Coordinates of C-alpha atoms in Angstrom, one line a residue:
X268 CA 5.0 67.3 -28.9
X269 CA 5.7 70.8 -30.3
X270 CA 8.9 71.0 -28.3
X271 CA 10.2 67.8 -29.7
X272 CA 9.6 69.2 -33.3
X273 CA 11.3 72.4 -32.3
X274 CA 14.3 70.4 -30.9
X275 CA 14.8 68.6 -34.2
X276 CA 14.4 71.7 -36.3
X277 CA 17.1 73.4 -34.2
X278 CA 19.2 70.3 -34.5
X279 CA 18.7 70.3 -38.2
X280 CA 20.1 73.8 -38.6
X281 CA 23.0 73.2 -36.2
X282 CA 23.9 70.0 -38.1
X283 CA 23.8 71.7 -41.5
X284 CA 26.0 74.5 -40.2
X285 CA 28.5 72.0 -38.8
X286 CA 28.6 70.2 -42.2
X287 CA 29.1 73.4 -44.1
X288 CA 31.8 74.6 -41.7
X289 CA 33.9 71.5 -42.0
X290 CA 33.3 71.3 -45.7
X291 CA 34.7 74.9 -46.0
X292 CA 37.7 73.9 -44.0
X293 CA 38.4 71.0 -46.3
X294 CA 38.1 73.3 -49.3
X295 CA 40.6 75.7 -47.7
X296 CA 43.1 72.9 -47.1
X297 CA 42.7 71.6 -50.6
X298 CA 43.2 75.1 -52.0
X299 CA 46.4 75.4 -49.9
X300 CA 47.6 72.0 -51.2
X301 CA 46.9 73.1 -54.8
X302 CA 48.7 76.5 -54.2
X303 CA 45.6 78.7 -54.6
X304 CA 45.9 80.1 -51.1
X305 CA 48.9 81.0 -49.0
X306 CA 49.4 79.4 -45.5
X307 CA 48.5 82.6 -43.7
X308 CA 45.1 83.0 -45.5
X309 CA 44.3 79.3 -45.0
X310 CA 45.1 79.2 -41.3
X311 CA 43.3 82.4 -40.6
X312 CA 40.2 81.2 -42.5
X313 CA 40.2 77.9 -40.7
X314 CA 41.0 79.2 -37.3
X315 CA 38.1 81.7 -37.6
X316 CA 35.7 78.7 -37.8
X317 CA 37.2 76.4 -35.2
X318 CA 35.8 77.8 -32.0
X319 CA 32.3 78.4 -33.4
X320 CA 32.3 74.7 -34.6
X321 CA 33.4 73.5 -31.1
X322 CA 30.7 75.6 -29.4
X323 CA 27.9 74.5 -31.8
X324 CA 28.9 70.9 -31.5
X325 CA 29.2 71.0 -27.7
X326 CA 25.9 72.8 -27.4
X327 CA 24.2 70.2 -29.6
X328 CA 25.6 67.5 -27.4
X329 CA 24.3 69.3 -24.3
X330 CA 21.0 69.9 -25.9
X331 CA 20.6 66.1 -26.5
X332 CA 21.6 65.5 -22.9
X333 CA 19.1 68.0 -21.5
X334 CA 16.2 66.7 -23.6
X335 CA 16.9 63.0 -22.7
X336 CA 17.8 61.9 -26.2
X337 CA 20.4 59.4 -25.0
X338 CA 21.3 57.8 -28.2
X339 CA 22.0 61.1 -30.0
X340 CA 23.9 62.3 -26.9
X341 CA 26.1 59.2 -26.9
X342 CA 26.7 59.6 -30.7
X343 CA 27.8 63.2 -30.3
X344 CA 29.8 62.8 -27.1
X345 CA 33.1 61.4 -28.5
X346 CA 33.5 64.4 -30.8
X347 CA 32.7 66.8 -28.0
X348 CA 35.2 65.1 -25.8
X349 CA 37.8 65.2 -28.6
X350 CA 37.1 68.9 -29.1
X351 CA 37.4 69.7 -25.4
X352 CA 40.7 67.8 -25.3
X353 CA 42.1 69.7 -28.2
X354 CA 41.0 73.0 -26.7
X355 CA 42.5 72.2 -23.3
X356 CA 45.9 71.2 -24.8
X357 CA 45.8 74.3 -27.0
X358 CA 46.1 72.3 -30.2
X359 CA 42.8 73.4 -31.8
X360 CA 44.2 76.1 -34.0
X361 CA 46.3 75.6 -37.1
X362 CA 49.8 77.1 -36.9
X363 CA 50.9 79.1 -40.0
X364 CA 54.4 77.9 -39.9
X365 CA 53.5 74.2 -39.5
X366 CA 50.5 74.1 -41.9
X367 CA 52.4 72.4 -44.7
X368 CA 53.9 69.7 -42.5
X369 CA 50.6 68.6 -41.1
X370 CA 48.3 69.1 -44.1
X371 CA 47.6 65.4 -44.8
X372 CA 46.7 64.8 -41.1
X373 CA 44.5 67.9 -41.0
X374 CA 42.7 66.9 -44.2
X375 CA 42.1 63.4 -42.8
X376 CA 40.8 64.8 -39.6
X377 CA 38.5 67.2 -41.4
X378 CA 37.2 64.4 -43.7
X379 CA 36.6 62.2 -40.7
X380 CA 34.6 65.0 -39.0
X381 CA 32.8 65.7 -42.2
X382 CA 31.7 62.0 -42.4
X383 CA 30.6 62.1 -38.8
X384 CA 28.6 65.3 -39.2
X385 CA 27.0 63.9 -42.4
X386 CA 25.9 60.8 -40.5
X387 CA 24.6 62.9 -37.7
X388 CA 22.8 65.1 -40.1
X389 CA 21.1 62.1 -41.7
X390 CA 20.0 60.8 -38.3
X391 CA 18.7 64.2 -37.4
X392 CA 16.7 64.5 -40.6
X393 CA 15.2 61.1 -40.0
X394 CA 14.1 62.1 -36.5
X395 CA 12.9 65.5 -37.7
X396 CA 10.7 63.7 -40.3
X397 CA 9.4 61.3 -37.7
X398 CA 8.7 64.1 -35.2
X399 CA 6.9 66.2 -37.9
X400 CA 4.7 63.3 -39.0
X401 CA 3.9 62.2 -35.5
X402 CA 3.1 65.8 -34.4
X403 CA 0.7 66.2 -37.2
X404 CA -1.0 62.9 -36.7
X405 CA -1.0 63.3 -32.9
X406 CA -0.4 59.7 -32.3
X407 CA 1.9 59.6 -29.3
X408 CA 2.2 55.8 -29.2
X409 CA 4.0 55.6 -32.6
X410 CA 6.8 57.9 -31.4
X411 CA 7.9 55.5 -28.7
X412 CA 8.5 52.8 -31.3
X413 CA 11.8 54.5 -32.3

């Protein structure tokens, strides 16, 4: 039971990191749109966070798979596949010269990912709470209800 609690604590921190990363990317794109940042600064700030985000999200998906949490694995799988597809096609980084042309698409993409990560974060917080309560009450039969 302690391993389950450890899994959800780790998932909590990974989820909050993913939310913060994508929120920072949205802020950078909004600053570019408002002319507070130049395209080079914006693309370098966002590109610095893209690979760590992909790695964290993929490792979270694999962690759910290895711990037999099928529902969470299936929820995280589409974004992982999308990230893998972007990486394989070499479209995961923002180009400095094309950043203004695709700013609306990039913002919509980041807002969609932010919404997904917030929903995932809420689900992880719910399971973390359940796991903490059940580990402290030591009633294993209640955990299998959810």
